[in-house]
């Protein structure tokens, strides 16, 4: 479904990504793990068209179409939604209005089925439909950011640090919901610092270190790998 080939991205003189290649197949959950500043968010931002690869031989293919250089809203229209780090809901808009914004970019008007799909995964959003997003708890704002992305009916969902700043019980809940969204038919590329949980729900994973992919494989194999256990699983 998604293929990155030879992607390099710089911010001025800072090289954030060096020639990375990765693939996400239809139906998978793929995790991208790595320390702070490894380049995880930059990878997602580049896929979404928010950052441009610096090298000419770079290639990003989504559903057999090359999307490097395409405008971000065109990429959303093609079925790729991005839930950014820090959630970024519209605080002065209601839950309902935030969800509507998620459907704004894609082709076709939102229907009740779109809202029902979001309420199925996030019943709490239905209870809080009129509440201003800025008054929701951190966990509810994460749910809203994910619900808003689902309103665009994505085939591929990019999730950037969904567990950040959440209490452990809520993190578990969010990860169960991510699995449910995947089972319901959405492919997922997940960026996470919580490598333990990320590897638990993923089919495959890539490890990013200072802008380079240093390891890739089945999530269950990486979870057994001694270097990974020491570096990322706190052992
Ligand atoms: P984190 O979990 O801390 O967000 P990350 O793995 O997502 O880390 P990135 O945010 O992609 O890493 O950052 C990769 C590198 O690029 C880091 O050295 C970071 O300081 C740098 N960087 C990221 N965004 C910018 C920017 N807008 N301007 C300059 N440098 C940036």
PDB file of C-alpha atoms and ligand atoms in Angstrom:
ATOM      1  CA  UNK A   1       0.000   0.000   0.000  1.00  0.00           C
ATOM      2  CA  UNK A   2       2.853   2.408   0.881  1.00  0.00           C
ATOM      3  CA  UNK A   3       6.478   2.298  -0.188  1.00  0.00           C
ATOM      4  CA  UNK A   4       9.273   4.742   0.657  1.00  0.00           C
ATOM      5  CA  UNK A   5      12.498   4.511  -1.337  1.00  0.00           C
ATOM      6  CA  UNK A   6      15.696   6.464  -0.589  1.00  0.00           C
ATOM      7  CA  UNK A   7      14.127   9.272   1.412  1.00  0.00           C
ATOM      8  CA  UNK A   8      16.462  11.949   2.779  1.00  0.00           C
ATOM      9  CA  UNK A   9      15.132  15.043   4.536  1.00  0.00           C
ATOM     10  CA  UNK A  10      17.063  17.987   6.020  1.00  0.00           C
ATOM     11  CA  UNK A  11      16.070  20.969   8.105  1.00  0.00           C
ATOM     12  CA  UNK A  12      18.706  23.510   7.010  1.00  0.00           C
ATOM     13  CA  UNK A  13      22.004  21.911   7.959  1.00  0.00           C
ATOM     14  CA  UNK A  14      20.348  19.241  10.159  1.00  0.00           C
ATOM     15  CA  UNK A  15      19.989  15.930   8.348  1.00  0.00           C
ATOM     16  CA  UNK A  16      16.866  14.346   9.853  1.00  0.00           C
ATOM     17  CA  UNK A  17      16.551  11.329   7.497  1.00  0.00           C
ATOM     18  CA  UNK A  18      19.315   9.612   5.495  1.00  0.00           C
ATOM     19  CA  UNK A  19      18.148   7.491   2.620  1.00  0.00           C
ATOM     20  CA  UNK A  20      15.424   5.531   4.368  1.00  0.00           C
ATOM     21  CA  UNK A  21      13.273   2.909   2.666  1.00  0.00           C
ATOM     22  CA  UNK A  22      10.284   1.149   4.161  1.00  0.00           C
ATOM     23  CA  UNK A  23       7.078  -0.546   3.170  1.00  0.00           C
ATOM     24  CA  UNK A  24       3.592  -0.957   4.628  1.00  0.00           C
ATOM     25  CA  UNK A  25       1.431  -3.689   3.116  1.00  0.00           C
ATOM     26  CA  UNK A  26      -2.330  -3.596   2.949  1.00  0.00           C
ATOM     27  CA  UNK A  27      -3.919  -4.763   6.222  1.00  0.00           C
ATOM     28  CA  UNK A  28      -0.779  -4.450   8.347  1.00  0.00           C
ATOM     29  CA  UNK A  29       0.054  -2.534  11.486  1.00  0.00           C
ATOM     30  CA  UNK A  30       3.678  -1.438  11.094  1.00  0.00           C
ATOM     31  CA  UNK A  31       5.540   0.251  13.949  1.00  0.00           C
ATOM     32  CA  UNK A  32       8.341   2.767  13.601  1.00  0.00           C
ATOM     33  CA  UNK A  33      10.262   2.924  16.850  1.00  0.00           C
ATOM     34  CA  UNK A  34      13.298   4.894  17.954  1.00  0.00           C
ATOM     35  CA  UNK A  35      14.608   7.399  20.478  1.00  0.00           C
ATOM     36  CA  UNK A  36      13.769  11.109  20.683  1.00  0.00           C
ATOM     37  CA  UNK A  37      14.956  12.932  17.588  1.00  0.00           C
ATOM     38  CA  UNK A  38      15.549   9.747  15.566  1.00  0.00           C
ATOM     39  CA  UNK A  39      13.378  11.099  12.732  1.00  0.00           C
ATOM     40  CA  UNK A  40      10.080   9.295  13.332  1.00  0.00           C
ATOM     41  CA  UNK A  41       7.827  12.362  13.066  1.00  0.00           C
ATOM     42  CA  UNK A  42       9.806  13.612  10.063  1.00  0.00           C
ATOM     43  CA  UNK A  43       9.115  10.291   8.316  1.00  0.00           C
ATOM     44  CA  UNK A  44       5.356  10.655   8.827  1.00  0.00           C
ATOM     45  CA  UNK A  45       5.410  14.344   7.865  1.00  0.00           C
ATOM     46  CA  UNK A  46       7.259  13.482   4.651  1.00  0.00           C
ATOM     47  CA  UNK A  47       4.735  10.786   3.722  1.00  0.00           C
ATOM     48  CA  UNK A  48       1.923  13.326   4.260  1.00  0.00           C
ATOM     49  CA  UNK A  49       3.589  15.898   2.016  1.00  0.00           C
ATOM     50  CA  UNK A  50       4.437  18.299   4.856  1.00  0.00           C
ATOM     51  CA  UNK A  51       8.210  17.914   4.336  1.00  0.00           C
ATOM     52  CA  UNK A  52       9.941  17.446   0.996  1.00  0.00           C
ATOM     53  CA  UNK A  53      12.670  14.852   0.361  1.00  0.00           C
ATOM     54  CA  UNK A  54      15.952  16.546  -0.533  1.00  0.00           C
ATOM     55  CA  UNK A  55      17.210  13.949  -3.039  1.00  0.00           C
ATOM     56  CA  UNK A  56      16.006  13.458  -6.609  1.00  0.00           C
ATOM     57  CA  UNK A  57      15.989   9.648  -6.541  1.00  0.00           C
ATOM     58  CA  UNK A  58      13.505   9.589  -3.640  1.00  0.00           C
ATOM     59  CA  UNK A  59      10.196   7.896  -4.268  1.00  0.00           C
ATOM     60  CA  UNK A  60       7.009   7.596  -2.197  1.00  0.00           C
ATOM     61  CA  UNK A  61       4.350   5.332  -3.662  1.00  0.00           C
ATOM     62  CA  UNK A  62       0.858   5.091  -2.184  1.00  0.00           C
ATOM     63  CA  UNK A  63      -1.625   2.694  -3.768  1.00  0.00           C
ATOM     64  CA  UNK A  64       0.612   2.473  -6.867  1.00  0.00           C
ATOM     65  CA  UNK A  65       0.701   6.261  -7.359  1.00  0.00           C
ATOM     66  CA  UNK A  66       3.818   8.360  -6.759  1.00  0.00           C
ATOM     67  CA  UNK A  67       2.956  11.010  -4.180  1.00  0.00           C
ATOM     68  CA  UNK A  68       6.287  12.707  -3.438  1.00  0.00           C
ATOM     69  CA  UNK A  69       5.777  16.421  -4.107  1.00  0.00           C
ATOM     70  CA  UNK A  70       1.967  16.155  -3.987  1.00  0.00           C
ATOM     71  CA  UNK A  71       0.072  18.666  -1.852  1.00  0.00           C
ATOM     72  CA  UNK A  72      -0.956  17.402   1.621  1.00  0.00           C
ATOM     73  CA  UNK A  73      -4.700  17.767   0.990  1.00  0.00           C
ATOM     74  CA  UNK A  74      -4.422  15.767  -2.252  1.00  0.00           C
ATOM     75  CA  UNK A  75      -2.741  12.977  -0.288  1.00  0.00           C
ATOM     76  CA  UNK A  76      -5.605  12.977   2.261  1.00  0.00           C
ATOM     77  CA  UNK A  77      -8.072  12.823  -0.629  1.00  0.00           C
ATOM     78  CA  UNK A  78      -6.299   9.694  -1.881  1.00  0.00           C
ATOM     79  CA  UNK A  79      -7.020   7.930   1.423  1.00  0.00           C
ATOM     80  CA  UNK A  80      -4.067   8.699   3.678  1.00  0.00           C
ATOM     81  CA  UNK A  81      -4.754  10.462   7.012  1.00  0.00           C
ATOM     82  CA  UNK A  82      -2.228  11.625   9.599  1.00  0.00           C
ATOM     83  CA  UNK A  83      -2.853  12.059  13.335  1.00  0.00           C
ATOM     84  CA  UNK A  84      -0.021  14.384  14.380  1.00  0.00           C
ATOM     85  CA  UNK A  85       1.985  14.300  17.579  1.00  0.00           C
ATOM     86  CA  UNK A  86       0.312  16.397  20.270  1.00  0.00           C
ATOM     87  CA  UNK A  87      -3.151  15.779  18.754  1.00  0.00           C
ATOM     88  CA  UNK A  88      -3.828  19.363  17.536  1.00  0.00           C
ATOM     89  CA  UNK A  89      -7.604  19.337  17.861  1.00  0.00           C
ATOM     90  CA  UNK A  90      -9.366  22.672  17.320  1.00  0.00           C
ATOM     91  CA  UNK A  91      -9.895  23.689  20.984  1.00  0.00           C
ATOM     92  CA  UNK A  92     -12.655  26.279  20.428  1.00  0.00           C
ATOM     93  CA  UNK A  93     -14.757  23.984  18.275  1.00  0.00           C
ATOM     94  CA  UNK A  94     -17.094  21.286  19.536  1.00  0.00           C
ATOM     95  CA  UNK A  95     -16.359  17.579  19.181  1.00  0.00           C
ATOM     96  CA  UNK A  96     -18.931  17.449  16.373  1.00  0.00           C
ATOM     97  CA  UNK A  97     -17.329  20.368  14.512  1.00  0.00           C
ATOM     98  CA  UNK A  98     -13.873  18.809  14.855  1.00  0.00           C
ATOM     99  CA  UNK A  99     -15.189  15.581  13.342  1.00  0.00           C
ATOM    100  CA  UNK A 100     -16.817  17.497  10.488  1.00  0.00           C
ATOM    101  CA  UNK A 101     -13.453  19.155   9.746  1.00  0.00           C
ATOM    102  CA  UNK A 102     -11.986  15.693   9.283  1.00  0.00           C
ATOM    103  CA  UNK A 103     -14.462  14.948   6.504  1.00  0.00           C
ATOM    104  CA  UNK A 104     -14.027  18.336   4.868  1.00  0.00           C
ATOM    105  CA  UNK A 105     -11.018  17.455   2.741  1.00  0.00           C
ATOM    106  CA  UNK A 106     -12.087  14.167   1.257  1.00  0.00           C
ATOM    107  CA  UNK A 107     -14.393  13.725  -1.698  1.00  0.00           C
ATOM    108  CA  UNK A 108     -18.110  13.305  -0.959  1.00  0.00           C
ATOM    109  CA  UNK A 109     -20.137  14.666   1.938  1.00  0.00           C
ATOM    110  CA  UNK A 110     -19.969  13.030   5.381  1.00  0.00           C
ATOM    111  CA  UNK A 111     -22.949  10.847   6.186  1.00  0.00           C
ATOM    112  CA  UNK A 112     -24.313   9.307   9.380  1.00  0.00           C
ATOM    113  CA  UNK A 113     -22.316   6.154   8.618  1.00  0.00           C
ATOM    114  CA  UNK A 114     -19.080   8.128   9.019  1.00  0.00           C
ATOM    115  CA  UNK A 115     -20.146   9.412  12.442  1.00  0.00           C
ATOM    116  CA  UNK A 116     -21.414   5.963  13.471  1.00  0.00           C
ATOM    117  CA  UNK A 117     -18.050   4.410  12.580  1.00  0.00           C
ATOM    118  CA  UNK A 118     -16.270   6.952  14.804  1.00  0.00           C
ATOM    119  CA  UNK A 119     -18.789   6.450  17.661  1.00  0.00           C
ATOM    120  CA  UNK A 120     -18.348   2.667  17.357  1.00  0.00           C
ATOM    121  CA  UNK A 121     -14.624   3.006  18.095  1.00  0.00           C
ATOM    122  CA  UNK A 122     -14.966   5.976  20.458  1.00  0.00           C
ATOM    123  CA  UNK A 123     -18.320   5.867  22.306  1.00  0.00           C
ATOM    124  CA  UNK A 124     -17.048   8.604  24.633  1.00  0.00           C
ATOM    125  CA  UNK A 125     -16.976  11.079  21.772  1.00  0.00           C
ATOM    126  CA  UNK A 126     -20.689  10.535  21.207  1.00  0.00           C
ATOM    127  CA  UNK A 127     -21.368  11.376  24.853  1.00  0.00           C
ATOM    128  CA  UNK A 128     -19.350  14.583  24.493  1.00  0.00           C
ATOM    129  CA  UNK A 129     -20.482  15.620  21.030  1.00  0.00           C
ATOM    130  CA  UNK A 130     -21.384  19.205  21.993  1.00  0.00           C
ATOM    131  CA  UNK A 131     -18.445  19.786  24.307  1.00  0.00           C
ATOM    132  CA  UNK A 132     -15.636  22.132  23.253  1.00  0.00           C
ATOM    133  CA  UNK A 133     -12.587  20.073  22.271  1.00  0.00           C
ATOM    134  CA  UNK A 134     -10.293  22.215  24.445  1.00  0.00           C
ATOM    135  CA  UNK A 135     -12.187  21.078  27.572  1.00  0.00           C
ATOM    136  CA  UNK A 136     -11.673  17.342  26.880  1.00  0.00           C
ATOM    137  CA  UNK A 137      -9.096  15.310  28.813  1.00  0.00           C
ATOM    138  CA  UNK A 138      -5.821  14.383  27.084  1.00  0.00           C
ATOM    139  CA  UNK A 139      -7.081  10.886  26.321  1.00  0.00           C
ATOM    140  CA  UNK A 140     -10.339  12.183  24.898  1.00  0.00           C
ATOM    141  CA  UNK A 141      -8.449  14.666  22.724  1.00  0.00           C
ATOM    142  CA  UNK A 142      -6.360  11.772  21.378  1.00  0.00           C
ATOM    143  CA  UNK A 143      -9.591   9.889  20.617  1.00  0.00           C
ATOM    144  CA  UNK A 144     -10.974  12.979  18.887  1.00  0.00           C
ATOM    145  CA  UNK A 145      -7.825  13.423  16.792  1.00  0.00           C
ATOM    146  CA  UNK A 146      -8.073   9.781  15.708  1.00  0.00           C
ATOM    147  CA  UNK A 147     -11.839  10.041  15.127  1.00  0.00           C
ATOM    148  CA  UNK A 148     -11.330  13.163  13.050  1.00  0.00           C
ATOM    149  CA  UNK A 149      -8.792  11.315  10.884  1.00  0.00           C
ATOM    150  CA  UNK A 150     -11.215   8.400  10.423  1.00  0.00           C
ATOM    151  CA  UNK A 151     -13.854  10.803   9.070  1.00  0.00           C
ATOM    152  CA  UNK A 152     -11.723  11.061   5.917  1.00  0.00           C
ATOM    153  CA  UNK A 153     -12.306   7.295   5.368  1.00  0.00           C
ATOM    154  CA  UNK A 154      -8.582   6.540   5.146  1.00  0.00           C
ATOM    155  CA  UNK A 155      -7.115   3.326   3.772  1.00  0.00           C
ATOM    156  CA  UNK A 156      -3.893   4.163   5.606  1.00  0.00           C
ATOM    157  CA  UNK A 157      -3.687   5.913   8.968  1.00  0.00           C
ATOM    158  CA  UNK A 158      -0.433   7.459  10.222  1.00  0.00           C
ATOM    159  CA  UNK A 159      -0.385   7.730  14.022  1.00  0.00           C
ATOM    160  CA  UNK A 160       2.305   9.833  15.710  1.00  0.00           C
ATOM    161  CA  UNK A 161       2.847   8.947  19.387  1.00  0.00           C
ATOM    162  CA  UNK A 162      -0.774   8.202  20.332  1.00  0.00           C
ATOM    163  CA  UNK A 163       0.289   7.224  23.870  1.00  0.00           C
ATOM    164  CA  UNK A 164       2.102  10.463  24.639  1.00  0.00           C
ATOM    165  CA  UNK A 165       1.172  11.993  27.999  1.00  0.00           C
ATOM    166  CA  UNK A 166      -1.606   9.497  28.744  1.00  0.00           C
ATOM    167  CA  UNK A 167      -2.136   7.472  31.929  1.00  0.00           C
ATOM    168  CA  UNK A 168      -1.252   3.760  31.526  1.00  0.00           C
ATOM    169  CA  UNK A 169      -4.875   2.571  31.559  1.00  0.00           C
ATOM    170  CA  UNK A 170      -5.818   4.988  28.823  1.00  0.00           C
ATOM    171  CA  UNK A 171      -2.798   3.965  26.791  1.00  0.00           C
ATOM    172  CA  UNK A 172      -4.030   0.351  26.910  1.00  0.00           C
ATOM    173  CA  UNK A 173      -7.480   1.496  25.811  1.00  0.00           C
ATOM    174  CA  UNK A 174      -6.101   3.537  22.897  1.00  0.00           C
ATOM    175  CA  UNK A 175      -3.969   0.598  21.740  1.00  0.00           C
ATOM    176  CA  UNK A 176      -6.976  -1.741  21.804  1.00  0.00           C
ATOM    177  CA  UNK A 177      -8.867   0.775  19.706  1.00  0.00           C
ATOM    178  CA  UNK A 178      -5.950   0.966  17.232  1.00  0.00           C
ATOM    179  CA  UNK A 179      -6.166  -2.824  16.851  1.00  0.00           C
ATOM    180  CA  UNK A 180      -9.951  -2.614  16.324  1.00  0.00           C
ATOM    181  CA  UNK A 181      -9.566   0.093  13.672  1.00  0.00           C
ATOM    182  CA  UNK A 182      -7.060  -2.150  11.898  1.00  0.00           C
ATOM    183  CA  UNK A 183      -9.335  -5.204  12.095  1.00  0.00           C
ATOM    184  CA  UNK A 184     -12.143  -3.078  10.616  1.00  0.00           C
ATOM    185  CA  UNK A 185      -9.990  -2.585   7.506  1.00  0.00           C
ATOM    186  CA  UNK A 186      -7.598   0.346   7.963  1.00  0.00           C
ATOM    187  CA  UNK A 187      -3.861  -0.179   7.481  1.00  0.00           C
ATOM    188  CA  UNK A 188      -1.742   1.564  10.121  1.00  0.00           C
ATOM    189  CA  UNK A 189       1.757   3.039  10.366  1.00  0.00           C
ATOM    190  CA  UNK A 190       2.408   3.711  14.037  1.00  0.00           C
ATOM    191  CA  UNK A 191       5.161   5.885  15.499  1.00  0.00           C
ATOM    192  CA  UNK A 192       5.703   5.160  19.179  1.00  0.00           C
ATOM    193  CA  UNK A 193       8.183   5.682  21.996  1.00  0.00           C
ATOM    194  CA  UNK A 194       6.342   2.974  23.928  1.00  0.00           C
ATOM    195  CA  UNK A 195       8.129   0.247  21.972  1.00  0.00           C
ATOM    196  CA  UNK A 196       6.758  -2.505  24.174  1.00  0.00           C
ATOM    197  CA  UNK A 197       3.106  -1.840  23.335  1.00  0.00           C
ATOM    198  CA  UNK A 198       3.864  -0.915  19.738  1.00  0.00           C
ATOM    199  CA  UNK A 199       5.589  -4.257  19.092  1.00  0.00           C
ATOM    200  CA  UNK A 200       2.768  -6.093  20.836  1.00  0.00           C
ATOM    201  CA  UNK A 201       0.091  -4.889  18.393  1.00  0.00           C
ATOM    202  CA  UNK A 202       2.187  -4.657  15.194  1.00  0.00           C
ATOM    203  CA  UNK A 203       2.894  -7.192  12.468  1.00  0.00           C
ATOM    204  CA  UNK A 204       6.251  -5.711  11.533  1.00  0.00           C
ATOM    205  CA  UNK A 205       8.493  -2.914  12.754  1.00  0.00           C
ATOM    206  CA  UNK A 206      11.380  -0.669  11.724  1.00  0.00           C
ATOM    207  CA  UNK A 207      13.927   0.789  14.136  1.00  0.00           C
ATOM    208  CA  UNK A 208      15.135   4.300  13.349  1.00  0.00           C
ATOM    209  CA  UNK A 209      18.383   5.679  14.819  1.00  0.00           C
ATOM    210  CA  UNK A 210      19.629   9.179  13.969  1.00  0.00           C
ATOM    211  CA  UNK A 211      17.770   9.229  10.684  1.00  0.00           C
ATOM    212  CA  UNK A 212      18.649   5.728   9.501  1.00  0.00           C
ATOM    213  CA  UNK A 213      16.794   2.438   9.614  1.00  0.00           C
ATOM    214  CA  UNK A 214      19.082   0.119  11.562  1.00  0.00           C
ATOM    215  CA  UNK A 215      16.799  -2.887  11.961  1.00  0.00           C
ATOM    216  CA  UNK A 216      13.559  -4.244  10.551  1.00  0.00           C
ATOM    217  CA  UNK A 217      11.599  -7.425  10.931  1.00  0.00           C
ATOM    218  CA  UNK A 218       8.573  -9.158  12.360  1.00  0.00           C
ATOM    219  CA  UNK A 219       7.443  -7.356  15.520  1.00  0.00           C
ATOM    220  CA  UNK A 220       7.571 -10.559  17.549  1.00  0.00           C
ATOM    221  CA  UNK A 221      11.187 -11.192  16.466  1.00  0.00           C
ATOM    222  CA  UNK A 222      12.234  -7.641  17.331  1.00  0.00           C
ATOM    223  CA  UNK A 223      10.566  -7.964  20.742  1.00  0.00           C
ATOM    224  CA  UNK A 224      12.891 -10.947  21.387  1.00  0.00           C
ATOM    225  CA  UNK A 225      16.004  -9.208  20.066  1.00  0.00           C
ATOM    226  CA  UNK A 226      18.524  -8.555  22.836  1.00  0.00           C
ATOM    227  CA  UNK A 227      19.716  -5.158  21.538  1.00  0.00           C
ATOM    228  CA  UNK A 228      16.117  -3.965  21.179  1.00  0.00           C
ATOM    229  CA  UNK A 229      15.250  -5.231  24.642  1.00  0.00           C
ATOM    230  CA  UNK A 230      18.164  -3.270  26.135  1.00  0.00           C
ATOM    231  CA  UNK A 231      17.748  -0.108  24.102  1.00  0.00           C
ATOM    232  CA  UNK A 232      13.979   0.234  23.852  1.00  0.00           C
ATOM    233  CA  UNK A 233      12.272  -2.153  26.237  1.00  0.00           C
ATOM    234  CA  UNK A 234      14.067  -1.010  29.392  1.00  0.00           C
ATOM    235  CA  UNK A 235      15.767  -4.326  30.161  1.00  0.00           C
TER     236      UNK A 235
HETATM  237  P1  LIG B   1      10.428  12.988  18.834  1.00  0.00           P
HETATM  238  O1  LIG B   1       9.869  11.755  19.380  1.00  0.00           O
HETATM  239  O2  LIG B   1      11.259  13.772  19.826  1.00  0.00           O
HETATM  240  O3  LIG B   1       9.455  13.849  18.069  1.00  0.00           O
HETATM  241  P2  LIG B   1      11.364  11.997  16.310  1.00  0.00           P
HETATM  242  O4  LIG B   1      11.998  10.670  16.199  1.00  0.00           O
HETATM  243  O5  LIG B   1       9.970  12.141  15.877  1.00  0.00           O
HETATM  244  O6  LIG B   1      11.537  12.519  17.787  1.00  0.00           O
HETATM  245  P3  LIG B   1      11.892  14.190  14.555  1.00  0.00           P
HETATM  246  O7  LIG B   1      10.932  15.083  15.263  1.00  0.00           O
HETATM  247  O8  LIG B   1      11.526  13.661  13.227  1.00  0.00           O
HETATM  248  O9  LIG B   1      12.302  12.982  15.496  1.00  0.00           O
HETATM  249  O10 LIG B   1      13.282  14.977  14.441  1.00  0.00           O
HETATM  250  C1  LIG B   1      14.438  14.474  13.725  1.00  0.00           C
HETATM  251  C2  LIG B   1      15.556  15.512  13.787  1.00  0.00           C
HETATM  252  O11 LIG B   1      15.176  16.676  13.070  1.00  0.00           O
HETATM  253  C3  LIG B   1      15.893  15.980  15.211  1.00  0.00           C
HETATM  254  O12 LIG B   1      17.291  16.223  15.244  1.00  0.00           O
HETATM  255  C4  LIG B   1      15.133  17.267  15.335  1.00  0.00           C
HETATM  256  O13 LIG B   1      15.755  18.138  16.251  1.00  0.00           O
HETATM  257  C5  LIG B   1      15.185  17.821  13.922  1.00  0.00           C
HETATM  258  N1  LIG B   1      13.994  18.630  13.593  1.00  0.00           N
HETATM  259  C6  LIG B   1      12.707  18.210  13.608  1.00  0.00           C
HETATM  260  N2  LIG B   1      11.870  19.197  13.192  1.00  0.00           N
HETATM  261  C7  LIG B   1      12.655  20.268  12.924  1.00  0.00           C
HETATM  262  C8  LIG B   1      12.400  21.602  12.442  1.00  0.00           C
HETATM  263  N3  LIG B   1      11.163  22.020  12.157  1.00  0.00           N
HETATM  264  N4  LIG B   1      13.464  22.426  12.295  1.00  0.00           N
HETATM  265  C9  LIG B   1      14.733  22.009  12.556  1.00  0.00           C
HETATM  266  N5  LIG B   1      15.031  20.769  13.000  1.00  0.00           N
HETATM  267  C10 LIG B   1      14.028  19.905  13.181  1.00  0.00           C
END
